[in-house]
Amino acid sequence: MASLLLLTSLLFLSLLIVHLVNQREERFRQIQWRQRRIRWRIDALEEVLVGIEETLPNRAIARCVNREILHLLEQMLELEAGDKTHLETRIAHVRERADEMLHNQEASHAGRLRESDAEMARARECLDQAARVLRRQENEGRLEGDTLSDYLLELSWTRLMIDVVTYIAEGHKALQRGDITTSQAYYKRAQGLLIGSDHPYSQRMAMIRELGEVIQGKRKALSPELMPETDYNP
């Protein structure tokens, strides 16, 4: 009887140990999965940040994206049970970048002109992803700077301008080749996008008016205040 009781106890203890080991392994797998998921989000946001810096002269939205990257890195740091040196180094780099963005609030070489449909699509996707970040930060009470609506207006205007500015530039290129028909088609396409938009920025109506003058031959290009991307101006 005593032998049976001992055997039962040993079996129960073995099962308990196996259960605890399985639980530990499951927790480890869950942490690894969360780390991979966060790492993927960080890498994606780094690409978004590059796209925003290439497009928006005002770096306020870029700073919000950078803060999101820092937020995710800090989550990874909490989950990391091993050597944390690489994460601490990366966090320090992101904080240094935040300081640099605050010191230099205008991005150099930022512009809305793109040279291909693929570049246009990538730029629009970066703006859309930035909008998702801003909405998430607003929902979680972490949004800094302007209001969400102000940020979203800037993003939607820039999204429109990527197409408008690129089509105007294509019109200029066609004009320089002597292809007036194609240039007129691009100008009218750009103007049509502006007319079809209900964006409240006052620049929209000004651009519609000046594009009309370009189409009528009364001016060669838009005012630099409306379109500073003068690379292909006639």
PDB file of C-alpha atoms in Angstrom:
ATOM      1  CA  MET A   1       0.000   0.000   0.000  1.00  0.00           C
ATOM      2  CA  ALA A   2       2.815   2.382   0.916  1.00  0.00           C
ATOM      3  CA  SER A   3       4.582   1.568  -2.366  1.00  0.00           C
ATOM      4  CA  LEU A   4       1.428   2.372  -4.341  1.00  0.00           C
ATOM      5  CA  LEU A   5       1.042   5.684  -2.511  1.00  0.00           C
ATOM      6  CA  LEU A   6       4.664   6.555  -3.195  1.00  0.00           C
ATOM      7  CA  LEU A   7       4.313   5.620  -6.854  1.00  0.00           C
ATOM      8  CA  THR A   8       1.173   7.753  -7.147  1.00  0.00           C
ATOM      9  CA  SER A   9       2.898  10.694  -5.502  1.00  0.00           C
ATOM     10  CA  LEU A  10       5.879  10.394  -7.813  1.00  0.00           C
ATOM     11  CA  LEU A  11       3.563  10.229 -10.850  1.00  0.00           C
ATOM     12  CA  PHE A  12       1.651  13.291  -9.669  1.00  0.00           C
ATOM     13  CA  LEU A  13       4.907  15.138  -9.053  1.00  0.00           C
ATOM     14  CA  SER A  14       6.187  14.216 -12.516  1.00  0.00           C
ATOM     15  CA  LEU A  15       2.972  15.432 -14.133  1.00  0.00           C
ATOM     16  CA  LEU A  16       3.177  18.677 -12.156  1.00  0.00           C
ATOM     17  CA  ILE A  17       6.773  19.234 -13.264  1.00  0.00           C
ATOM     18  CA  VAL A  18       5.849  18.546 -16.896  1.00  0.00           C
ATOM     19  CA  HIS A  19       2.915  20.957 -16.606  1.00  0.00           C
ATOM     20  CA  LEU A  20       5.094  23.699 -15.127  1.00  0.00           C
ATOM     21  CA  VAL A  21       7.749  23.181 -17.814  1.00  0.00           C
ATOM     22  CA  ASN A  22       5.079  23.347 -20.529  1.00  0.00           C
ATOM     23  CA  GLN A  23       3.674  26.530 -19.011  1.00  0.00           C
ATOM     24  CA  ARG A  24       7.121  28.097 -18.940  1.00  0.00           C
ATOM     25  CA  GLU A  25       7.787  27.105 -22.557  1.00  0.00           C
ATOM     26  CA  GLU A  26       4.391  28.466 -23.612  1.00  0.00           C
ATOM     27  CA  ARG A  27       5.076  31.796 -21.894  1.00  0.00           C
ATOM     28  CA  PHE A  28       8.477  31.908 -23.606  1.00  0.00           C
ATOM     29  CA  ARG A  29       6.880  31.240 -27.007  1.00  0.00           C
ATOM     30  CA  GLN A  30       4.275  33.950 -26.391  1.00  0.00           C
ATOM     31  CA  ILE A  31       6.964  36.462 -25.446  1.00  0.00           C
ATOM     32  CA  GLN A  32       8.981  35.549 -28.548  1.00  0.00           C
ATOM     33  CA  TRP A  33       5.864  35.966 -30.709  1.00  0.00           C
ATOM     34  CA  ARG A  34       5.132  39.375 -29.166  1.00  0.00           C
ATOM     35  CA  GLN A  35       8.755  40.438 -29.671  1.00  0.00           C
ATOM     36  CA  ARG A  36       8.682  39.381 -33.335  1.00  0.00           C
ATOM     37  CA  ARG A  37       5.414  41.222 -33.860  1.00  0.00           C
ATOM     38  CA  ILE A  38       6.735  44.412 -32.212  1.00  0.00           C
ATOM     39  CA  ARG A  39      10.009  44.142 -34.146  1.00  0.00           C
ATOM     40  CA  TRP A  40       8.048  43.901 -37.401  1.00  0.00           C
ATOM     41  CA  ARG A  41       6.023  47.002 -36.456  1.00  0.00           C
ATOM     42  CA  ILE A  42       9.193  48.934 -35.608  1.00  0.00           C
ATOM     43  CA  ASP A  43      10.822  48.040 -38.938  1.00  0.00           C
ATOM     44  CA  ALA A  44       7.653  49.078 -40.793  1.00  0.00           C
ATOM     45  CA  LEU A  45       7.507  52.379 -38.904  1.00  0.00           C
ATOM     46  CA  GLU A  46      11.139  53.114 -39.691  1.00  0.00           C
ATOM     47  CA  GLU A  47      10.196  52.912 -43.382  1.00  0.00           C
ATOM     48  CA  VAL A  48       7.182  55.135 -42.749  1.00  0.00           C
ATOM     49  CA  LEU A  49       9.419  57.657 -40.993  1.00  0.00           C
ATOM     50  CA  VAL A  50      11.764  57.791 -43.987  1.00  0.00           C
ATOM     51  CA  GLY A  51       8.792  58.376 -46.282  1.00  0.00           C
ATOM     52  CA  ILE A  52       7.386  61.132 -44.079  1.00  0.00           C
ATOM     53  CA  GLU A  53      10.762  62.859 -43.859  1.00  0.00           C
ATOM     54  CA  GLU A  54      11.024  62.767 -47.658  1.00  0.00           C
ATOM     55  CA  THR A  55       7.580  64.309 -48.097  1.00  0.00           C
ATOM     56  CA  LEU A  56       6.637  66.674 -45.252  1.00  0.00           C
ATOM     57  CA  PRO A  57       8.805  69.747 -44.557  1.00  0.00           C
ATOM     58  CA  ASN A  58       7.163  70.189 -41.133  1.00  0.00           C
ATOM     59  CA  ARG A  59       8.599  67.436 -38.930  1.00  0.00           C
ATOM     60  CA  ALA A  60       5.823  67.429 -36.317  1.00  0.00           C
ATOM     61  CA  ILE A  61       4.224  64.278 -37.727  1.00  0.00           C
ATOM     62  CA  ALA A  62       7.631  62.643 -38.145  1.00  0.00           C
ATOM     63  CA  ARG A  63       8.258  63.275 -34.449  1.00  0.00           C
ATOM     64  CA  CYS A  64       4.993  61.485 -33.632  1.00  0.00           C
ATOM     65  CA  VAL A  65       6.082  58.464 -35.682  1.00  0.00           C
ATOM     66  CA  ASN A  66       9.476  58.512 -33.976  1.00  0.00           C
ATOM     67  CA  ARG A  67       7.754  58.566 -30.575  1.00  0.00           C
ATOM     68  CA  GLU A  68       5.745  55.504 -31.634  1.00  0.00           C
ATOM     69  CA  ILE A  69       8.980  53.691 -32.480  1.00  0.00           C
ATOM     70  CA  LEU A  70      10.369  54.624 -29.050  1.00  0.00           C
ATOM     71  CA  HIS A  71       7.162  53.417 -27.376  1.00  0.00           C
ATOM     72  CA  LEU A  72       7.469  50.015 -29.077  1.00  0.00           C
ATOM     73  CA  LEU A  73      11.175  49.694 -28.275  1.00  0.00           C
ATOM     74  CA  GLU A  74      10.423  50.313 -24.608  1.00  0.00           C
ATOM     75  CA  GLN A  75       7.835  47.513 -24.753  1.00  0.00           C
ATOM     76  CA  MET A  76      10.456  45.184 -26.207  1.00  0.00           C
ATOM     77  CA  LEU A  77      12.878  46.179 -23.468  1.00  0.00           C
ATOM     78  CA  GLU A  78      10.344  45.119 -20.833  1.00  0.00           C
ATOM     79  CA  LEU A  79       9.876  41.754 -22.545  1.00  0.00           C
ATOM     80  CA  GLU A  80      13.587  41.050 -23.032  1.00  0.00           C
ATOM     81  CA  ALA A  81      14.913  38.598 -20.457  1.00  0.00           C
ATOM     82  CA  GLY A  82      18.414  38.312 -21.891  1.00  0.00           C
ATOM     83  CA  ASP A  83      21.022  40.847 -22.918  1.00  0.00           C
ATOM     84  CA  LYS A  84      19.348  44.244 -23.282  1.00  0.00           C
ATOM     85  CA  THR A  85      22.356  46.163 -24.556  1.00  0.00           C
ATOM     86  CA  HIS A  86      21.252  46.194 -28.211  1.00  0.00           C
ATOM     87  CA  LEU A  87      17.798  47.501 -27.282  1.00  0.00           C
ATOM     88  CA  GLU A  88      19.193  50.148 -24.956  1.00  0.00           C
ATOM     89  CA  THR A  89      21.528  51.313 -27.730  1.00  0.00           C
ATOM     90  CA  ARG A  90      18.686  51.543 -30.211  1.00  0.00           C
ATOM     91  CA  ILE A  91      16.491  53.428 -27.735  1.00  0.00           C
ATOM     92  CA  ALA A  92      19.314  55.917 -27.193  1.00  0.00           C
ATOM     93  CA  HIS A  93      19.571  56.402 -30.956  1.00  0.00           C
ATOM     94  CA  VAL A  94      15.820  57.032 -31.303  1.00  0.00           C
ATOM     95  CA  ARG A  95      15.926  59.549 -28.450  1.00  0.00           C
ATOM     96  CA  GLU A  96      18.852  61.336 -30.095  1.00  0.00           C
ATOM     97  CA  ARG A  97      16.861  61.449 -33.323  1.00  0.00           C
ATOM     98  CA  ALA A  98      13.920  62.954 -31.435  1.00  0.00           C
ATOM     99  CA  ASP A  99      16.180  65.692 -30.075  1.00  0.00           C
ATOM    100  CA  GLU A 100      17.531  66.409 -33.550  1.00  0.00           C
ATOM    101  CA  MET A 101      13.994  66.644 -34.961  1.00  0.00           C
ATOM    102  CA  LEU A 102      13.027  69.069 -32.228  1.00  0.00           C
ATOM    103  CA  HIS A 103      16.101  71.193 -32.894  1.00  0.00           C
ATOM    104  CA  ASN A 104      15.681  71.145 -36.704  1.00  0.00           C
ATOM    105  CA  GLN A 105      11.940  71.404 -37.220  1.00  0.00           C
ATOM    106  CA  GLU A 106      12.046  71.644 -41.011  1.00  0.00           C
ATOM    107  CA  ALA A 107      13.119  68.597 -43.022  1.00  0.00           C
ATOM    108  CA  SER A 108      15.661  69.374 -45.720  1.00  0.00           C
ATOM    109  CA  HIS A 109      15.028  68.076 -49.254  1.00  0.00           C
ATOM    110  CA  ALA A 110      11.383  67.233 -48.475  1.00  0.00           C
ATOM    111  CA  GLY A 111       9.018  67.445 -51.439  1.00  0.00           C
ATOM    112  CA  ARG A 112       5.864  66.002 -52.929  1.00  0.00           C
ATOM    113  CA  LEU A 113       7.127  65.416 -56.458  1.00  0.00           C
ATOM    114  CA  ARG A 114       7.567  61.757 -57.404  1.00  0.00           C
ATOM    115  CA  GLU A 115       9.109  60.267 -60.521  1.00  0.00           C
ATOM    116  CA  SER A 116       6.942  57.162 -60.973  1.00  0.00           C
ATOM    117  CA  ASP A 117       3.601  55.603 -60.071  1.00  0.00           C
ATOM    118  CA  ALA A 118       5.423  53.245 -57.703  1.00  0.00           C
ATOM    119  CA  GLU A 119       7.005  56.168 -55.844  1.00  0.00           C
ATOM    120  CA  MET A 120       3.622  57.900 -55.650  1.00  0.00           C
ATOM    121  CA  ALA A 121       1.991  54.767 -54.222  1.00  0.00           C
ATOM    122  CA  ARG A 122       4.771  54.324 -51.644  1.00  0.00           C
ATOM    123  CA  ALA A 123       4.493  57.952 -50.521  1.00  0.00           C
ATOM    124  CA  ARG A 124       0.705  57.695 -50.150  1.00  0.00           C
ATOM    125  CA  GLU A 125       1.061  54.475 -48.157  1.00  0.00           C
ATOM    126  CA  CYS A 126       3.519  56.152 -45.767  1.00  0.00           C
ATOM    127  CA  LEU A 127       1.046  58.976 -45.193  1.00  0.00           C
ATOM    128  CA  ASP A 128      -1.772  56.493 -44.565  1.00  0.00           C
ATOM    129  CA  GLN A 129       0.344  54.556 -42.067  1.00  0.00           C
ATOM    130  CA  ALA A 130       1.271  57.790 -40.294  1.00  0.00           C
ATOM    131  CA  ALA A 131      -2.438  58.604 -39.965  1.00  0.00           C
ATOM    132  CA  ARG A 132      -3.016  55.217 -38.309  1.00  0.00           C
ATOM    133  CA  VAL A 133      -0.213  55.941 -35.836  1.00  0.00           C
ATOM    134  CA  LEU A 134      -1.717  59.316 -34.957  1.00  0.00           C
ATOM    135  CA  ARG A 135      -5.179  57.823 -34.413  1.00  0.00           C
ATOM    136  CA  ARG A 136      -3.700  55.124 -32.167  1.00  0.00           C
ATOM    137  CA  GLN A 137      -1.817  57.708 -30.112  1.00  0.00           C
ATOM    138  CA  GLU A 138      -4.962  59.819 -29.817  1.00  0.00           C
ATOM    139  CA  ASN A 139      -7.005  56.815 -28.628  1.00  0.00           C
ATOM    140  CA  GLU A 140      -4.356  55.961 -26.028  1.00  0.00           C
ATOM    141  CA  GLY A 141      -3.884  59.552 -24.855  1.00  0.00           C
ATOM    142  CA  ARG A 142      -0.304  59.747 -26.153  1.00  0.00           C
ATOM    143  CA  LEU A 143      -0.704  62.267 -28.986  1.00  0.00           C
ATOM    144  CA  GLU A 144       1.463  65.382 -28.604  1.00  0.00           C
ATOM    145  CA  GLY A 145       1.561  68.671 -30.489  1.00  0.00           C
ATOM    146  CA  ASP A 146      -1.380  69.665 -32.675  1.00  0.00           C
ATOM    147  CA  THR A 147      -4.830  68.116 -32.538  1.00  0.00           C
ATOM    148  CA  LEU A 148      -5.548  64.919 -34.440  1.00  0.00           C
ATOM    149  CA  SER A 149      -7.786  66.778 -36.892  1.00  0.00           C
ATOM    150  CA  ASP A 150      -4.985  69.252 -37.721  1.00  0.00           C
ATOM    151  CA  TYR A 151      -2.532  66.431 -38.355  1.00  0.00           C
ATOM    152  CA  LEU A 152      -5.017  64.516 -40.519  1.00  0.00           C
ATOM    153  CA  LEU A 153      -5.778  67.619 -42.584  1.00  0.00           C
ATOM    154  CA  GLU A 154      -2.072  68.056 -43.274  1.00  0.00           C
ATOM    155  CA  LEU A 155      -1.714  64.405 -44.246  1.00  0.00           C
ATOM    156  CA  SER A 156      -4.755  64.415 -46.541  1.00  0.00           C
ATOM    157  CA  TRP A 157      -3.575  67.621 -48.222  1.00  0.00           C
ATOM    158  CA  THR A 158      -0.101  66.167 -48.772  1.00  0.00           C
ATOM    159  CA  ARG A 159      -1.631  62.966 -50.125  1.00  0.00           C
ATOM    160  CA  LEU A 160      -3.568  65.028 -52.684  1.00  0.00           C
ATOM    161  CA  MET A 161      -0.499  67.118 -53.500  1.00  0.00           C
ATOM    162  CA  ILE A 162       1.627  64.064 -54.303  1.00  0.00           C
ATOM    163  CA  ASP A 163      -0.635  63.391 -57.290  1.00  0.00           C
ATOM    164  CA  VAL A 164      -1.245  67.043 -58.222  1.00  0.00           C
ATOM    165  CA  VAL A 165       2.393  68.143 -58.080  1.00  0.00           C
ATOM    166  CA  THR A 166       3.596  65.052 -59.935  1.00  0.00           C
ATOM    167  CA  TYR A 167       1.026  65.521 -62.728  1.00  0.00           C
ATOM    168  CA  ILE A 168       1.966  69.199 -63.075  1.00  0.00           C
ATOM    169  CA  ALA A 169       5.635  68.220 -63.307  1.00  0.00           C
ATOM    170  CA  GLU A 170       4.778  65.647 -65.964  1.00  0.00           C
ATOM    171  CA  GLY A 171       2.963  68.400 -67.844  1.00  0.00           C
ATOM    172  CA  HIS A 172       6.071  70.565 -67.667  1.00  0.00           C
ATOM    173  CA  LYS A 173       8.195  67.695 -68.989  1.00  0.00           C
ATOM    174  CA  ALA A 174       5.823  67.170 -71.908  1.00  0.00           C
ATOM    175  CA  LEU A 175       5.848  70.909 -72.666  1.00  0.00           C
ATOM    176  CA  GLN A 176       9.642  70.916 -72.755  1.00  0.00           C
ATOM    177  CA  ARG A 177       9.461  68.079 -75.307  1.00  0.00           C
ATOM    178  CA  GLY A 178       7.100  70.180 -77.399  1.00  0.00           C
ATOM    179  CA  ASP A 179       4.138  67.871 -76.700  1.00  0.00           C
ATOM    180  CA  ILE A 180       1.482  70.462 -75.928  1.00  0.00           C
ATOM    181  CA  THR A 181      -1.438  67.992 -76.081  1.00  0.00           C
ATOM    182  CA  THR A 182       0.070  65.746 -73.392  1.00  0.00           C
ATOM    183  CA  SER A 183       1.074  68.699 -71.220  1.00  0.00           C
ATOM    184  CA  GLN A 184      -2.464  70.075 -71.329  1.00  0.00           C
ATOM    185  CA  ALA A 185      -3.837  66.649 -70.398  1.00  0.00           C
ATOM    186  CA  TYR A 186      -1.600  66.463 -67.319  1.00  0.00           C
ATOM    187  CA  TYR A 187      -2.462  70.018 -66.226  1.00  0.00           C
ATOM    188  CA  LYS A 188      -6.179  69.338 -66.589  1.00  0.00           C
ATOM    189  CA  ARG A 189      -5.815  66.059 -64.704  1.00  0.00           C
ATOM    190  CA  ALA A 190      -4.130  67.877 -61.818  1.00  0.00           C
ATOM    191  CA  GLN A 191      -6.776  70.601 -61.850  1.00  0.00           C
ATOM    192  CA  GLY A 192      -9.526  67.969 -61.903  1.00  0.00           C
ATOM    193  CA  LEU A 193      -8.140  66.378 -58.732  1.00  0.00           C
ATOM    194  CA  LEU A 194      -8.211  69.752 -57.000  1.00  0.00           C
ATOM    195  CA  ILE A 195     -11.742  70.521 -58.173  1.00  0.00           C
ATOM    196  CA  GLY A 196     -12.951  67.081 -57.088  1.00  0.00           C
ATOM    197  CA  SER A 197     -11.498  67.495 -53.601  1.00  0.00           C
ATOM    198  CA  ASP A 198     -13.360  69.150 -50.731  1.00  0.00           C
ATOM    199  CA  HIS A 199     -10.207  69.893 -48.740  1.00  0.00           C
ATOM    200  CA  PRO A 200     -10.603  73.147 -46.785  1.00  0.00           C
ATOM    201  CA  TYR A 201      -7.066  74.506 -47.285  1.00  0.00           C
ATOM    202  CA  SER A 202      -7.194  77.847 -49.111  1.00  0.00           C
ATOM    203  CA  GLN A 203      -4.285  76.778 -51.320  1.00  0.00           C
ATOM    204  CA  ARG A 204      -6.644  74.450 -53.197  1.00  0.00           C
ATOM    205  CA  MET A 205      -8.673  77.254 -54.782  1.00  0.00           C
ATOM    206  CA  ALA A 206      -5.512  79.250 -55.495  1.00  0.00           C
ATOM    207  CA  MET A 207      -3.987  76.258 -57.296  1.00  0.00           C
ATOM    208  CA  ILE A 208      -7.166  75.686 -59.305  1.00  0.00           C
ATOM    209  CA  ARG A 209      -7.054  79.319 -60.432  1.00  0.00           C
ATOM    210  CA  GLU A 210      -3.366  79.312 -61.325  1.00  0.00           C
ATOM    211  CA  LEU A 211      -3.619  75.987 -63.137  1.00  0.00           C
ATOM    212  CA  GLY A 212      -6.418  77.480 -65.187  1.00  0.00           C
ATOM    213  CA  GLU A 213      -4.030  80.273 -66.165  1.00  0.00           C
ATOM    214  CA  VAL A 214      -1.355  77.711 -67.060  1.00  0.00           C
ATOM    215  CA  ILE A 215      -3.843  75.831 -69.249  1.00  0.00           C
ATOM    216  CA  GLN A 216      -4.859  79.095 -70.958  1.00  0.00           C
ATOM    217  CA  GLY A 217      -1.226  80.009 -71.556  1.00  0.00           C
ATOM    218  CA  LYS A 218      -1.352  83.046 -69.277  1.00  0.00           C
ATOM    219  CA  ARG A 219       1.440  81.723 -67.054  1.00  0.00           C
ATOM    220  CA  LYS A 220       4.099  79.040 -67.327  1.00  0.00           C
ATOM    221  CA  ALA A 221       4.051  77.562 -63.835  1.00  0.00           C
ATOM    222  CA  LEU A 222       2.449  77.860 -60.418  1.00  0.00           C
ATOM    223  CA  SER A 223       3.686  80.320 -57.809  1.00  0.00           C
ATOM    224  CA  PRO A 224       6.595  78.909 -55.771  1.00  0.00           C
ATOM    225  CA  GLU A 225       4.504  79.508 -52.633  1.00  0.00           C
ATOM    226  CA  LEU A 226       1.954  76.984 -53.929  1.00  0.00           C
ATOM    227  CA  MET A 227       4.384  74.598 -55.594  1.00  0.00           C
ATOM    228  CA  PRO A 228       7.978  74.942 -54.411  1.00  0.00           C
ATOM    229  CA  GLU A 229       8.885  71.827 -56.419  1.00  0.00           C
ATOM    230  CA  THR A 230      10.251  73.815 -59.399  1.00  0.00           C
ATOM    231  CA  ASP A 231      12.527  71.081 -60.785  1.00  0.00           C
ATOM    232  CA  TYR A 232      10.786  70.931 -64.173  1.00  0.00           C
ATOM    233  CA  ASN A 233       9.333  74.417 -64.447  1.00  0.00           C
ATOM    234  CA  PRO A 234       9.503  75.743 -68.024  1.00  0.00           C
TER     235      PRO A 234
END
